[in-house]
Structure formats: C-alpha cells, structure tokens
Short mmCIF file of C-alpha atoms in Angstrom, two decimals:
data_model
loop_
_atom_site.label_atom_id
_atom_site.label_comp_id
_atom_site.label_asym_id
_atom_site.label_seq_id
_atom_site.Cartn_x
_atom_site.Cartn_y
_atom_site.Cartn_z
CA UNK A 456 102.33 78.67 100.58
CA UNK A 457 105.06 80.11 102.90
CA UNK A 458 105.67 78.13 106.33
CA UNK A 459 107.77 80.78 108.00
CA UNK A 460 105.02 81.80 110.33
CA UNK A 461 105.30 78.35 111.77
CA UNK A 462 109.01 78.85 112.74
CA UNK A 463 108.50 79.02 116.40
CA UNK A 464 107.75 75.04 115.95
CA UNK A 465 110.90 74.22 115.19
CA UNK A 466 112.47 75.69 118.58
CA UNK A 467 110.58 72.93 120.76
CA UNK A 468 110.46 69.37 121.08
CA UNK A 469 107.25 67.24 121.34
CA UNK A 470 104.95 65.61 122.11
CA UNK A 471 102.64 68.39 120.89
CA UNK A 472 99.25 69.30 121.55
CA UNK A 473 97.25 70.56 118.44
CA UNK A 474 94.02 72.02 118.21
CA UNK A 475 91.83 73.17 115.06
CA UNK A 476 88.65 75.10 116.26
CA UNK A 477 85.99 77.03 114.80
CA UNK A 478 84.50 80.31 115.68
CA UNK A 479 82.46 80.72 112.35
CA UNK A 480 79.33 79.61 113.94
CA UNK A 481 79.34 81.96 116.89
CA UNK A 482 76.15 83.08 118.38
CA UNK A 483 74.81 84.99 121.19
CA UNK A 484 75.46 82.03 123.66
CA UNK A 485 79.30 81.89 121.78
CA UNK A 486 80.73 82.16 125.60
CA UNK A 487 78.96 79.16 126.69
CA UNK A 488 80.22 77.47 123.43
CA UNK A 489 83.70 78.36 123.70
CA UNK A 490 83.87 76.88 127.35
CA UNK A 491 82.46 73.84 126.27
CA UNK A 492 84.75 73.77 123.36
CA UNK A 493 87.83 74.41 125.48
CA UNK A 494 86.59 71.67 127.98
CA UNK A 495 85.92 68.69 125.26
CA UNK A 496 89.45 69.62 123.99
CA UNK A 497 90.96 69.32 126.96
CA UNK A 498 89.53 66.42 128.07
CA UNK A 499 90.43 64.78 124.72
CA UNK A 500 94.01 65.80 125.27
CA UNK A 501 94.03 64.10 128.42
CA UNK A 502 92.45 60.96 127.18
CA UNK A 503 95.03 60.81 124.36
CA UNK A 504 97.90 60.97 127.15
CA UNK A 505 98.89 64.74 127.41
CA UNK A 506 100.36 66.30 130.94
CA UNK A 507 98.22 68.21 132.70
CA UNK A 508 100.02 71.48 132.40
CA UNK A 509 99.51 71.46 128.76
CA UNK A 510 96.00 70.37 129.10
CA UNK A 511 95.40 73.28 131.24
CA UNK A 512 97.43 75.62 128.86
CA UNK A 513 95.27 74.92 126.02
CA UNK A 514 91.81 75.13 127.79
CA UNK A 515 92.68 78.55 128.79
CA UNK A 516 93.76 79.80 125.88
CA UNK A 517 90.60 78.49 124.14
CA UNK A 518 88.29 79.75 126.74
CA UNK A 519 89.82 83.08 125.88
CA UNK A 520 89.25 83.17 122.10
CA UNK A 521 87.18 85.62 120.66
CA UNK A 522 85.33 85.49 117.16
CA UNK A 523 86.01 88.97 117.01
CA UNK A 524 89.41 88.60 116.36
CA UNK A 525 89.42 84.72 114.98
CA UNK A 526 86.37 84.98 112.78
CA UNK A 527 86.87 81.91 111.00
CA UNK A 528 88.72 80.02 113.71
CA UNK A 529 92.05 79.22 115.01
CA UNK A 530 94.97 76.41 115.49
CA UNK A 531 96.68 76.26 118.72
CA UNK A 532 100.18 74.59 119.13
CA UNK A 533 101.26 73.89 122.75
CA UNK A 534 103.86 71.45 124.20
CA UNK A 535 105.18 71.32 127.89
CA UNK A 536 102.73 73.37 129.66
CA UNK A 537 103.41 76.38 126.89
CA UNK A 538 101.25 77.92 124.29
CA UNK A 539 103.86 78.00 121.79
CA UNK A 540 101.85 79.56 118.66
CA UNK A 541 98.25 80.07 118.08
CA UNK A 542 97.10 81.30 114.46
CA UNK A 543 93.91 82.42 113.03
CA UNK A 544 92.83 80.46 110.26
CA UNK A 545 91.23 82.24 106.95
CA UNK A 546 88.90 79.00 106.35
CA UNK A 547 87.08 77.66 109.01
CA UNK A 548 87.60 73.83 109.90
CA UNK A 549 84.86 71.30 109.24
CA UNK A 550 85.12 70.18 112.60
CA UNK A 551 87.37 70.59 115.70
CA UNK A 552 90.20 68.47 115.75
CA UNK A 553 92.61 67.53 118.84
CA UNK A 554 95.71 65.86 118.41
CA UNK A 555 98.48 64.49 120.94
CA UNK A 556 101.49 63.33 118.93
CA UNK A 557 105.24 63.55 118.69
CA UNK A 558 105.06 66.27 115.81
CA UNK A 559 102.46 69.21 115.62
CA UNK A 560 99.75 68.36 113.22
CA UNK A 561 100.44 70.33 110.55
CA UNK A 562 98.56 68.30 107.63
CA UNK A 563 95.17 70.49 107.91
CA UNK A 564 97.07 73.91 108.03
CA UNK A 565 97.83 74.54 104.43
CA UNK A 566 94.36 74.09 103.24
CA UNK A 567 92.76 75.90 106.30
CA UNK A 568 95.24 78.81 106.18
CA UNK A 569 95.26 79.02 102.17
CA UNK A 570 98.03 80.15 99.86
CA UNK A 571 99.65 83.32 100.81
CA UNK A 572 101.60 85.08 97.90
CA UNK A 573 103.28 88.56 98.75
CA UNK A 574 102.02 90.93 96.68
CA UNK A 575 104.45 94.43 96.18
CA UNK A 576 101.96 97.20 95.02
CA UNK A 577 103.53 100.38 93.51
CA UNK A 578 101.41 103.86 93.50
CA UNK A 579 102.98 105.58 91.10
CA UNK A 580 102.75 109.26 89.86
CA UNK A 581 105.39 111.16 88.01
CA UNK A 582 107.66 112.26 91.00
CA UNK A 583 107.78 108.57 92.69
CA UNK A 584 105.87 105.96 94.04
CA UNK A 585 104.55 104.65 97.30
CA UNK A 586 104.95 100.69 97.91
CA UNK A 587 102.82 98.49 100.14
CA UNK A 588 103.24 94.52 100.72
CA UNK A 589 100.04 92.67 100.91
CA UNK A 590 99.52 89.23 102.03
CA UNK A 591 96.98 87.24 104.12
CA UNK A 592 98.08 89.21 106.89
CA UNK A 593 97.00 92.64 105.41
CA UNK A 594 98.85 95.80 103.85
CA UNK A 595 102.09 97.08 105.44
CA UNK A 596 104.20 99.92 103.83
CA UNK A 597 107.02 98.80 102.16
CA UNK A 598 108.80 102.36 101.62
CA UNK A 599 109.01 104.96 98.96
CA UNK A 600 110.59 106.08 95.91
CA UNK A 601 111.26 109.83 95.77
CA UNK A 602 112.27 111.48 92.53
CA UNK A 603 112.95 115.06 91.30
CA UNK A 604 109.78 117.42 91.80
CA UNK A 605 110.59 120.10 89.23
CA UNK A 606 110.51 120.55 86.61
CA UNK A 607 107.00 118.24 86.48
CA UNK A 608 104.48 120.45 84.58
CA UNK A 609 104.64 121.18 80.67
CA UNK A 610 102.92 124.46 79.52
CA UNK A 611 101.85 125.26 75.99
CA UNK A 612 102.63 128.43 74.93
CA UNK A 613 104.93 127.27 71.61
CA UNK A 614 107.74 129.47 72.52
CA UNK A 615 111.46 128.57 71.77
CA UNK A 616 112.28 128.69 75.84
CA UNK A 617 108.88 126.94 76.57
CA UNK A 618 109.81 124.00 74.24
CA UNK A 619 113.17 123.36 75.88
CA UNK A 620 111.41 123.66 79.35
CA UNK A 621 109.10 120.92 78.23
CA UNK A 622 112.04 118.77 77.12
CA UNK A 623 113.43 119.47 80.50
CA UNK A 624 110.03 118.30 82.16
CA UNK A 625 110.33 115.00 79.86
CA UNK A 626 113.60 114.71 81.23
CA UNK A 627 112.39 114.79 84.50
CA UNK A 628 109.72 112.41 83.83
CA UNK A 629 112.15 109.72 82.26
CA UNK A 630 114.68 109.76 85.20
CA UNK A 631 111.96 109.33 87.82
CA UNK A 632 110.78 106.38 86.01
CA UNK A 633 114.05 104.87 85.76
CA UNK A 634 114.20 105.66 89.88
CA UNK A 635 111.03 104.04 90.54
CA UNK A 636 111.74 101.01 88.56
CA UNK A 637 115.30 100.68 90.11
CA UNK A 638 113.54 100.83 93.65
CA UNK A 639 110.77 98.34 92.78
CA UNK A 640 113.52 96.10 91.65
CA UNK A 641 115.34 96.23 95.18
CA UNK A 642 112.12 95.99 97.00
CA UNK A 643 110.79 93.34 95.23
CA UNK A 644 113.81 91.47 96.35
CA UNK A 645 114.01 92.60 99.72
CA UNK A 646 110.46 91.62 100.74
CA UNK A 647 110.64 88.15 98.71
CA UNK A 648 107.53 89.38 96.81
CA UNK A 649 105.66 86.73 94.47
CA UNK A 650 103.39 89.35 92.46
CA UNK A 651 104.01 93.02 91.53
CA UNK A 652 101.12 95.52 90.77
CA UNK A 653 101.73 98.83 89.15
CA UNK A 654 98.96 101.31 89.68
CA UNK A 655 98.78 105.22 89.20
CA UNK A 656 99.53 107.39 86.64
CA UNK A 657 99.24 105.90 83.31
CA UNK A 658 102.09 107.81 81.43
CA UNK A 659 104.61 107.11 84.17
CA UNK A 660 103.31 103.72 84.96
CA UNK A 661 104.06 102.25 81.42
CA UNK A 662 107.27 104.20 81.58
CA UNK A 663 108.35 102.09 84.75
CA UNK A 664 107.06 99.13 83.40
CA UNK A 665 109.23 99.47 80.44
CA UNK A 666 112.35 100.18 82.67
CA UNK A 667 111.93 96.84 84.89
CA UNK A 668 114.28 93.91 84.36
CA UNK A 669 112.68 91.42 81.95
CA UNK A 670 111.94 88.95 84.81
CA UNK A 671 109.47 91.56 86.65
CA UNK A 672 108.30 93.01 83.11
CA UNK A 673 106.81 89.78 82.57
CA UNK A 674 104.75 89.36 85.85
CA UNK A 675 104.04 92.93 86.46
CA UNK A 676 100.16 93.68 86.47
CA UNK A 677 99.15 97.25 85.50
CA UNK A 678 96.10 98.79 86.84
CA UNK A 679 94.78 102.55 86.71
CA UNK A 680 93.15 101.69 89.98
CA UNK A 681 94.60 103.32 93.08
CA UNK A 682 97.19 106.50 93.28
CA UNK A 683 99.63 108.59 95.40
CA UNK A 684 97.05 111.40 95.77
CA UNK A 685 95.54 111.82 99.22
CA UNK A 686 92.07 110.55 99.44
CA UNK A 687 92.60 108.06 96.50
CA UNK A 688 90.33 104.87 96.62
CA UNK A 689 91.74 101.49 97.43
CA UNK A 690 88.85 99.45 97.00
CA UNK A 691 89.51 98.61 93.10
CA UNK A 692 92.96 98.62 93.77
CA UNK A 693 92.56 96.26 96.40
CA UNK A 694 90.41 93.78 94.00
CA UNK A 695 92.68 93.68 91.54
CA UNK A 696 95.61 92.77 93.99
CA UNK A 697 93.60 90.14 95.37
CA UNK A 698 93.19 89.38 91.73
CA UNK A 699 96.58 89.11 90.65
CA UNK A 700 97.46 87.14 94.05
CA UNK A 701 95.07 84.35 93.18
CA UNK A 702 95.97 84.21 89.71
CA UNK A 703 99.73 83.54 90.89
CA UNK A 704 98.52 80.81 93.07
CA UNK A 705 96.72 78.96 90.46
CA UNK A 706 99.48 79.41 87.77
CA UNK A 707 102.17 78.26 89.86
CA UNK A 708 100.11 74.95 91.43
CA UNK A 709 99.44 74.17 87.72
CA UNK A 710 102.99 74.61 86.50
CA UNK A 711 103.84 72.13 89.54
CA UNK A 712 101.12 69.78 88.46
CA UNK A 713 102.47 69.88 84.71
CA UNK A 714 106.32 68.89 85.95
CA UNK A 715 104.83 65.82 87.84
CA UNK A 716 102.71 65.19 85.05
CA UNK A 717 105.57 65.26 82.39
CA UNK A 718 107.56 62.58 85.01
CA UNK A 719 104.84 60.34 84.23
CA UNK A 720 105.15 60.30 80.52
CA UNK A 721 106.99 57.25 79.01
CA UNK A 722 111.08 57.92 77.89
CA UNK A 723 113.29 59.77 79.62
CA UNK A 724 112.21 62.40 81.93
CA UNK A 725 112.79 66.20 80.84
CA UNK A 726 115.99 67.64 82.29
CA UNK A 727 115.32 69.58 85.68
CA UNK A 728 112.14 67.86 86.11
CA UNK A 729 113.33 65.79 89.28
CA UNK A 730 110.04 64.66 91.52
CA UNK A 731 109.11 62.18 94.12
CA UNK A 732 105.76 60.95 94.92
CA UNK A 733 106.23 57.44 97.12
CA UNK A 734 106.51 57.63 100.48
CA UNK A 735 110.06 56.29 100.37
CA UNK A 736 111.53 58.68 98.00
CA UNK A 737 109.85 61.72 99.39
CA UNK A 738 111.31 60.44 103.14
CA UNK A 739 114.75 60.02 101.63
CA UNK A 740 114.63 63.56 99.36
CA UNK A 741 113.47 65.10 102.81
CA UNK A 742 116.60 63.59 104.71
CA UNK A 743 118.68 65.39 102.11
CA UNK A 744 117.15 68.35 101.92
CA UNK A 745 116.30 68.00 98.06
CA UNK A 746 112.40 68.82 98.56
CA UNK A 747 111.97 72.28 96.63
CA UNK A 748 108.17 72.28 96.37
CA UNK A 749 105.67 69.98 98.53
CA UNK A 750 102.54 69.34 96.60
CA UNK A 751 99.46 68.25 99.01
CA UNK A 752 96.58 66.58 97.56
CA UNK A 753 93.42 66.50 100.07
CA UNK A 754 92.32 62.94 100.63
CA UNK A 755 95.09 61.09 99.21
CA UNK A 756 95.83 57.74 100.86
CA UNK A 757 99.62 58.23 101.68
CA UNK A 758 99.09 61.56 103.67
CA UNK A 759 98.18 59.42 107.07
CA UNK A 760 100.84 56.88 106.31
CA UNK A 761 102.90 55.97 109.30
CA UNK A 762 106.74 57.04 109.30
CA UNK A 763 109.00 57.19 112.31
CA UNK A 764 110.30 60.78 113.48
CA UNK A 765 113.19 61.90 115.73
CA UNK A 766 113.80 65.60 117.15
CA UNK A 767 115.30 66.83 114.07
CA UNK A 768 113.66 67.95 111.06
CA UNK A 769 115.68 65.51 108.80
CA UNK A 770 115.51 62.49 111.17
CA UNK A 771 112.61 60.78 109.47
CA UNK A 772 112.45 57.19 107.90
CA UNK A 773 109.99 54.72 106.71
CA UNK A 774 111.22 52.30 109.15
CA UNK A 775 111.89 52.61 113.13
CA UNK A 776 115.45 50.80 112.69
CA UNK A 777 116.48 53.25 110.10
CA UNK A 778 116.81 56.29 112.56
CA UNK A 779 119.66 54.77 114.57
CA UNK A 780 122.12 55.94 111.68
CA UNK A 781 120.29 59.33 111.52
CA UNK A 782 121.22 59.88 115.46
CA UNK A 783 117.69 59.88 116.85
CA UNK A 784 117.55 58.39 119.93
CA UNK A 785 113.85 57.88 120.64
CA UNK A 786 112.06 57.32 117.56
CA UNK A 787 108.29 58.17 117.28
CA UNK A 788 105.52 57.20 115.22
CA UNK A 789 103.72 60.05 112.79
CA UNK A 790 102.06 60.74 110.06
CA UNK A 791 103.78 60.99 106.58
CA UNK A 792 102.24 64.70 105.78
CA UNK A 793 103.30 65.89 109.02
CA UNK A 794 106.69 64.94 108.93
CA UNK A 795 107.45 66.47 105.52
CA UNK A 796 105.59 69.77 106.34
CA UNK A 797 108.04 70.11 109.64
CA UNK A 798 110.85 69.12 107.03
CA UNK A 799 109.50 71.75 104.46
CA UNK A 800 109.58 74.40 107.09
CA UNK A 801 113.04 73.47 108.36
CA UNK A 802 114.44 74.00 104.63
CA UNK A 803 112.39 76.50 103.53
CA UNK A 804 110.58 74.23 100.88
CA UNK A 805 107.40 75.92 99.35
CA UNK A 806 103.86 74.07 100.02
CA UNK A 807 101.32 73.80 97.10
CA UNK A 808 98.02 72.10 97.59
CA UNK A 809 96.38 70.60 94.37
CA UNK A 810 92.78 70.28 94.00
CA UNK A 811 90.96 67.18 95.44
CA UNK A 812 89.83 66.45 91.66
CA UNK A 813 93.40 66.36 90.41
CA UNK A 814 94.81 62.96 89.64
CA UNK A 815 98.24 63.99 90.94
CA UNK A 816 100.02 63.42 93.12
CA UNK A 817 98.54 59.94 93.16
CA UNK A 818 99.10 59.05 96.72
CA UNK A 819 98.48 62.76 98.14
CA UNK A 820 101.92 63.64 98.57
CA UNK A 821 104.56 64.65 95.70
CA UNK A 822 107.49 66.80 95.73
CA UNK A 823 109.23 68.86 92.98
CA UNK A 824 113.23 68.37 93.97
CA UNK A 825 116.31 70.79 94.19
CA UNK A 826 118.70 68.06 92.51
CA UNK A 827 118.41 64.50 91.84
CA UNK A 828 121.39 61.71 92.06
CA UNK A 829 123.14 61.04 88.99
CA UNK A 830 122.00 57.91 88.57
CA UNK A 831 118.54 58.42 89.92
CA UNK A 832 115.21 58.57 87.66
CA UNK A 833 113.80 61.92 87.81
CA UNK A 834 110.58 60.54 89.61
CA UNK A 835 109.28 57.67 91.68
CA UNK A 836 105.91 56.87 90.77
CA UNK A 837 103.84 54.61 92.67
#
C-alpha cells in the first residue's frame, strides 16, 4: 500500500481529530442518521478535549457527507479548526471511530483503504498502443505510442513485388512492436506502476512482450480482452486488470512474510533479510529511516503499545526521556502503529497487511529493513 495520498498530514502538527464513519447502511432516513453521527462525533471529540473550532469543522463536514459519493464510508482528519484531509474508504468500518490524539489515527486505514497497486494497461494493435493507469481511484489515460501506419496490411497475390511488399509490412510490425515496448518501459517507470497488463492484437502483443526488458517480461500479464478499436468492450479487461492487481498484492505480501519467517529460523540470517519485530527495534529503525516495508497484522498486541513522539516523523521513542536527544520539546504519547505509519509516510516506506490468521509478525508490527548495522543481527524477534 502506498501512503502518498496522506501527504497533507505531514504539513501540520497536532493534536489531531480523526473520525472513521460508515455510510454503507444508508437508508431513507440517512439524512437524519448523518446529522446524528456528526453530532455524536463532535460530542465525543469535545469529551476527549478537542478545541471548539475543530469540533465544529468536523461536525459540519460529516453532516454534508453523502453516501452517493462515499458509498462505504469516509475518514476525516482535522486540526486547528481545519479539515486537513478526507478520504473515501473502500471498506465500511465495523463501527464509527473517533479520536483526539497527538498524531493522526492512521492504524485502521490500511485495512479500510485496501492495497492499491498501480496497473499500467497497454491496448495494443499493429500501429501503436493506448496506455491507462488503473488504481483504486479509477482509470486514467497514461498516453500513447504511435508507430508507422503504412504499410500495415499484407495481400496474398504471390507476385514477387507483393512478396517484397509483405516483407515491408512485417518490418513495420516489428518496428512498431519495438517502439511500443520502449514506450511501455518509460511509462512504467514514470507512473510508478507495479503491475503490467498487455491487451489487444495477439500477434503484436506477443511481439511487444518479447521486446520488453526481462524485469517487465517476467511480470507482464497478457490478455486478448480489450483493444484499441472504437467500441471495444472494457468489462473483461477491467476484470483481468483487477485480478492481476489482486494477485500482485497476495504475492508481494507472501514474499514479505517469507522473508520474516526466514529470519526466525535458527542459524545465520540470510543475506539481505534485515527485519525488525519488537517495538524498540522498529522505533530505532524508524528514527534512522531504515524501514523499507512496514508489515501490519490486525489484532497484534504491540499495535496499540504506547510510544512517545514529537512533531517530526523521526521523533519517536520508547521512553519519553529519549526524545530530548531528538529535539522534541513537547513529547506526547501515541500508539506505536500510528507513529510507525506516520514515519512510513514521511520516508516513502511501503505498507502491507498480513492476514489476521498469520502468526507473523508476532506482535502485529514488523518491518523489512533497507539496511542493517554491521554488528546487528538481521532480526529482532520477540
């Protein structure tokens, strides 16, 4: 999961009001229910100590939410009387949740937003390709590749001149396939895509696939659904794209868990398998910007363990006294998962959610590290 949509939360200091609310059970009286929900959230924020201007801002915003635009629900982050960020949820929360705390309450978000890998789709024919970027927020145009348009079609008269013409046609196909492959490579890098789907003309699609660099060839999914022609149906291509994105998430999470399992095995830790699982080890890694992938397991006992934080995302410590050395003038208590998620946002770390039935990470929080200290064992196991 990418956290870049949460970037506005880094520009403000707390305390923060956070409200998770569901609209999935909207009825004919949803207007009344929405007003009651808004009033209840405001009352709870005031009870927890929120200032009046922030309470009013949250109340007014929640009162105006519509199940038409937020069919599952919404999360609202507010501070100093302003709504700093509001996001639609992809899964309805089991209950409304209201928090007034030093940090934005991010802990429920990975499960309610879901993973959001970016998929680059290429609709290919023999003259070029149309590109789209697909993620949880929808489908957006990602440009085109335009090759030679003549000669494209062969004829079959058998004359010598026609054989030369057919050779020219095939050369055009090959040249266009190379151009499309080069453009896919650039577009994949520029968009930060995770998944690649090739659709359209079978012959040209295969030729494009063969010309991709090995890294993209190994992950590309080919499908005959969808195409460039006007009126081509997108429904089956959309299903194939959704399946490819879901398989990427499952595979990526399984790989992270395998790395963590390897660190639990007796003997020397495998090279490049630096991990952390205890809260002290995770806090130290976060301070040093070493967390590459933050792995969360719902229900883990360490997730709501108290840590201490300052205004900076790397100002996090297990003990309040440690923050003096990190420049924090007003340390405040916070949940460990909220603090680590804020740090992951600031350091562009990835976030993955393990199945609740998994045994790892043991305490509900774990990380794959970007690097380890020379004298540091590759994992810190509870």
